[in-house]
């Protein structure tokens, strides 16, 4: 077992764990239950751990990529071609009518 990430935000650690699991990386969250306390002691923050140390390098590379995505600025909002609602750039479909985002080349787009 090898710790690869620690944060006081359990939701963020859980999201990262799920993304790594989706890539076939075996992970678990240490101190998951301790994170509900009011004490902000970094030693007790939720920690994402790789159970198979052979996967550590790949897990760290993926984590670095995921965390870099977070820092990317969002692009401009887009207008739904079906209902004309203004939709945040981070969404792949319209929040109002669920129509998929369409690029100028006519193809769908995932953020």
PDB file of C-alpha atoms in Angstrom:
ATOM      1  CA  UNK A   1       0.000   0.000   0.000  1.00  0.00           C
ATOM      2  CA  UNK A   2       1.305   3.446  -0.931  1.00  0.00           C
ATOM      3  CA  UNK A   3      -0.282   6.836  -0.219  1.00  0.00           C
ATOM      4  CA  UNK A   4      -0.411   9.008  -3.325  1.00  0.00           C
ATOM      5  CA  UNK A   5      -2.719  11.897  -2.378  1.00  0.00           C
ATOM      6  CA  UNK A   6      -4.155  13.525   0.758  1.00  0.00           C
ATOM      7  CA  UNK A   7      -6.731  16.278   1.161  1.00  0.00           C
ATOM      8  CA  UNK A   8      -9.099  17.661   3.782  1.00  0.00           C
ATOM      9  CA  UNK A   9     -11.869  17.426   1.158  1.00  0.00           C
ATOM     10  CA  UNK A  10     -13.296  13.895   1.285  1.00  0.00           C
ATOM     11  CA  UNK A  11     -15.447  14.497  -1.806  1.00  0.00           C
ATOM     12  CA  UNK A  12     -12.372  15.384  -3.868  1.00  0.00           C
ATOM     13  CA  UNK A  13     -10.465  12.327  -2.642  1.00  0.00           C
ATOM     14  CA  UNK A  14     -13.501  10.156  -3.435  1.00  0.00           C
ATOM     15  CA  UNK A  15     -13.811  11.584  -6.935  1.00  0.00           C
ATOM     16  CA  UNK A  16     -10.133  10.966  -7.635  1.00  0.00           C
ATOM     17  CA  UNK A  17     -10.443   7.416  -6.254  1.00  0.00           C
ATOM     18  CA  UNK A  18     -13.370   6.716  -8.581  1.00  0.00           C
ATOM     19  CA  UNK A  19     -11.503   8.076 -11.591  1.00  0.00           C
ATOM     20  CA  UNK A  20      -8.494   5.872 -10.813  1.00  0.00           C
ATOM     21  CA  UNK A  21     -10.714   2.818 -10.285  1.00  0.00           C
ATOM     22  CA  UNK A  22     -12.278   3.471 -13.694  1.00  0.00           C
ATOM     23  CA  UNK A  23      -8.748   3.207 -15.140  1.00  0.00           C
ATOM     24  CA  UNK A  24      -8.212  -0.157 -13.437  1.00  0.00           C
ATOM     25  CA  UNK A  25      -6.072   1.154 -10.572  1.00  0.00           C
ATOM     26  CA  UNK A  26      -6.762  -0.572  -7.246  1.00  0.00           C
ATOM     27  CA  UNK A  27      -7.137   2.110  -4.546  1.00  0.00           C
ATOM     28  CA  UNK A  28      -8.765   2.729  -1.188  1.00  0.00           C
ATOM     29  CA  UNK A  29      -9.285   5.771   1.031  1.00  0.00           C
ATOM     30  CA  UNK A  30      -7.558   5.699   4.405  1.00  0.00           C
ATOM     31  CA  UNK A  31      -8.996   7.886   7.218  1.00  0.00           C
ATOM     32  CA  UNK A  32     -12.311   8.154   5.369  1.00  0.00           C
ATOM     33  CA  UNK A  33     -14.316   7.988   8.593  1.00  0.00           C
ATOM     34  CA  UNK A  34     -12.017  10.390  10.452  1.00  0.00           C
ATOM     35  CA  UNK A  35     -12.751  13.164   7.985  1.00  0.00           C
ATOM     36  CA  UNK A  36     -16.139  13.875   9.581  1.00  0.00           C
ATOM     37  CA  UNK A  37     -14.550  15.325  12.721  1.00  0.00           C
ATOM     38  CA  UNK A  38     -14.236  19.057  13.258  1.00  0.00           C
ATOM     39  CA  UNK A  39     -10.523  18.790  14.003  1.00  0.00           C
ATOM     40  CA  UNK A  40      -8.456  19.900  11.014  1.00  0.00           C
ATOM     41  CA  UNK A  41      -5.410  17.731  11.593  1.00  0.00           C
ATOM     42  CA  UNK A  42      -3.644  16.966   8.298  1.00  0.00           C
ATOM     43  CA  UNK A  43      -2.429  13.587   9.591  1.00  0.00           C
ATOM     44  CA  UNK A  44      -6.069  12.517   9.764  1.00  0.00           C
ATOM     45  CA  UNK A  45      -7.146  13.873   6.375  1.00  0.00           C
ATOM     46  CA  UNK A  46      -8.514  11.301   3.904  1.00  0.00           C
ATOM     47  CA  UNK A  47      -5.631   9.704   2.026  1.00  0.00           C
ATOM     48  CA  UNK A  48      -5.854   8.012  -1.363  1.00  0.00           C
ATOM     49  CA  UNK A  49      -3.732   4.874  -1.392  1.00  0.00           C
ATOM     50  CA  UNK A  50      -2.743   2.484  -4.178  1.00  0.00           C
ATOM     51  CA  UNK A  51      -3.028  -1.133  -3.032  1.00  0.00           C
ATOM     52  CA  UNK A  52      -0.822  -2.516  -5.822  1.00  0.00           C
ATOM     53  CA  UNK A  53       2.474  -0.668  -5.662  1.00  0.00           C
ATOM     54  CA  UNK A  54       3.236  -1.718  -9.251  1.00  0.00           C
ATOM     55  CA  UNK A  55       0.455   0.687 -10.278  1.00  0.00           C
ATOM     56  CA  UNK A  56       1.832   3.625  -8.281  1.00  0.00           C
ATOM     57  CA  UNK A  57       3.633   5.367 -11.152  1.00  0.00           C
ATOM     58  CA  UNK A  58       0.605   5.164 -13.455  1.00  0.00           C
ATOM     59  CA  UNK A  59      -1.691   6.328 -10.643  1.00  0.00           C
ATOM     60  CA  UNK A  60       0.514   9.348  -9.918  1.00  0.00           C
ATOM     61  CA  UNK A  61       0.617  10.243 -13.621  1.00  0.00           C
ATOM     62  CA  UNK A  62      -3.181  10.041 -13.876  1.00  0.00           C
ATOM     63  CA  UNK A  63      -3.616  12.059 -10.676  1.00  0.00           C
ATOM     64  CA  UNK A  64      -1.324  14.768 -12.001  1.00  0.00           C
ATOM     65  CA  UNK A  65      -3.395  14.905 -15.179  1.00  0.00           C
ATOM     66  CA  UNK A  66      -6.709  15.071 -13.276  1.00  0.00           C
ATOM     67  CA  UNK A  67      -5.460  17.823 -10.980  1.00  0.00           C
ATOM     68  CA  UNK A  68      -4.109  19.815 -13.948  1.00  0.00           C
ATOM     69  CA  UNK A  69      -7.572  19.642 -15.580  1.00  0.00           C
ATOM     70  CA  UNK A  70      -9.004  21.345 -12.500  1.00  0.00           C
ATOM     71  CA  UNK A  71      -6.766  24.342 -13.037  1.00  0.00           C
ATOM     72  CA  UNK A  72      -7.735  24.855 -16.685  1.00  0.00           C
ATOM     73  CA  UNK A  73      -9.830  27.978 -17.146  1.00  0.00           C
ATOM     74  CA  UNK A  74     -13.295  27.415 -18.514  1.00  0.00           C
ATOM     75  CA  UNK A  75     -13.996  28.590 -22.031  1.00  0.00           C
ATOM     76  CA  UNK A  76     -16.850  30.864 -22.999  1.00  0.00           C
ATOM     77  CA  UNK A  77     -20.419  29.774 -22.424  1.00  0.00           C
ATOM     78  CA  UNK A  78     -22.235  28.352 -25.451  1.00  0.00           C
ATOM     79  CA  UNK A  79     -25.760  28.735 -26.788  1.00  0.00           C
ATOM     80  CA  UNK A  80     -27.926  25.652 -27.233  1.00  0.00           C
ATOM     81  CA  UNK A  81     -28.879  25.175 -30.890  1.00  0.00           C
ATOM     82  CA  UNK A  82     -32.271  23.749 -29.867  1.00  0.00           C
ATOM     83  CA  UNK A  83     -33.649  26.055 -27.139  1.00  0.00           C
ATOM     84  CA  UNK A  84     -31.182  28.996 -27.341  1.00  0.00           C
ATOM     85  CA  UNK A  85     -30.328  28.816 -23.597  1.00  0.00           C
ATOM     86  CA  UNK A  86     -26.891  29.990 -22.492  1.00  0.00           C
ATOM     87  CA  UNK A  87     -24.986  26.968 -21.149  1.00  0.00           C
ATOM     88  CA  UNK A  88     -21.699  26.916 -19.148  1.00  0.00           C
ATOM     89  CA  UNK A  89     -18.684  25.684 -21.124  1.00  0.00           C
ATOM     90  CA  UNK A  90     -18.153  22.839 -18.643  1.00  0.00           C
ATOM     91  CA  UNK A  91     -21.414  21.150 -19.711  1.00  0.00           C
ATOM     92  CA  UNK A  92     -21.571  18.724 -22.647  1.00  0.00           C
ATOM     93  CA  UNK A  93     -25.333  19.090 -22.972  1.00  0.00           C
ATOM     94  CA  UNK A  94     -27.879  21.817 -22.414  1.00  0.00           C
ATOM     95  CA  UNK A  95     -29.089  22.065 -18.828  1.00  0.00           C
ATOM     96  CA  UNK A  96     -32.568  23.014 -20.056  1.00  0.00           C
ATOM     97  CA  UNK A  97     -33.391  20.570 -22.875  1.00  0.00           C
ATOM     98  CA  UNK A  98     -30.508  18.042 -22.660  1.00  0.00           C
ATOM     99  CA  UNK A  99     -29.489  18.607 -26.294  1.00  0.00           C
ATOM    100  CA  UNK A 100     -25.839  17.632 -26.850  1.00  0.00           C
ATOM    101  CA  UNK A 101     -23.385  20.435 -27.485  1.00  0.00           C
ATOM    102  CA  UNK A 102     -22.605  20.881 -31.176  1.00  0.00           C
ATOM    103  CA  UNK A 103     -19.379  22.371 -32.495  1.00  0.00           C
ATOM    104  CA  UNK A 104     -19.170  24.562 -35.575  1.00  0.00           C
ATOM    105  CA  UNK A 105     -18.083  21.456 -37.516  1.00  0.00           C
ATOM    106  CA  UNK A 106     -21.458  19.871 -36.697  1.00  0.00           C
ATOM    107  CA  UNK A 107     -20.112  17.201 -34.367  1.00  0.00           C
ATOM    108  CA  UNK A 108     -20.861  16.771 -30.664  1.00  0.00           C
ATOM    109  CA  UNK A 109     -18.356  17.862 -28.099  1.00  0.00           C
ATOM    110  CA  UNK A 110     -17.492  16.694 -24.606  1.00  0.00           C
ATOM    111  CA  UNK A 111     -15.861  19.238 -22.331  1.00  0.00           C
TER     112      UNK A 111
END
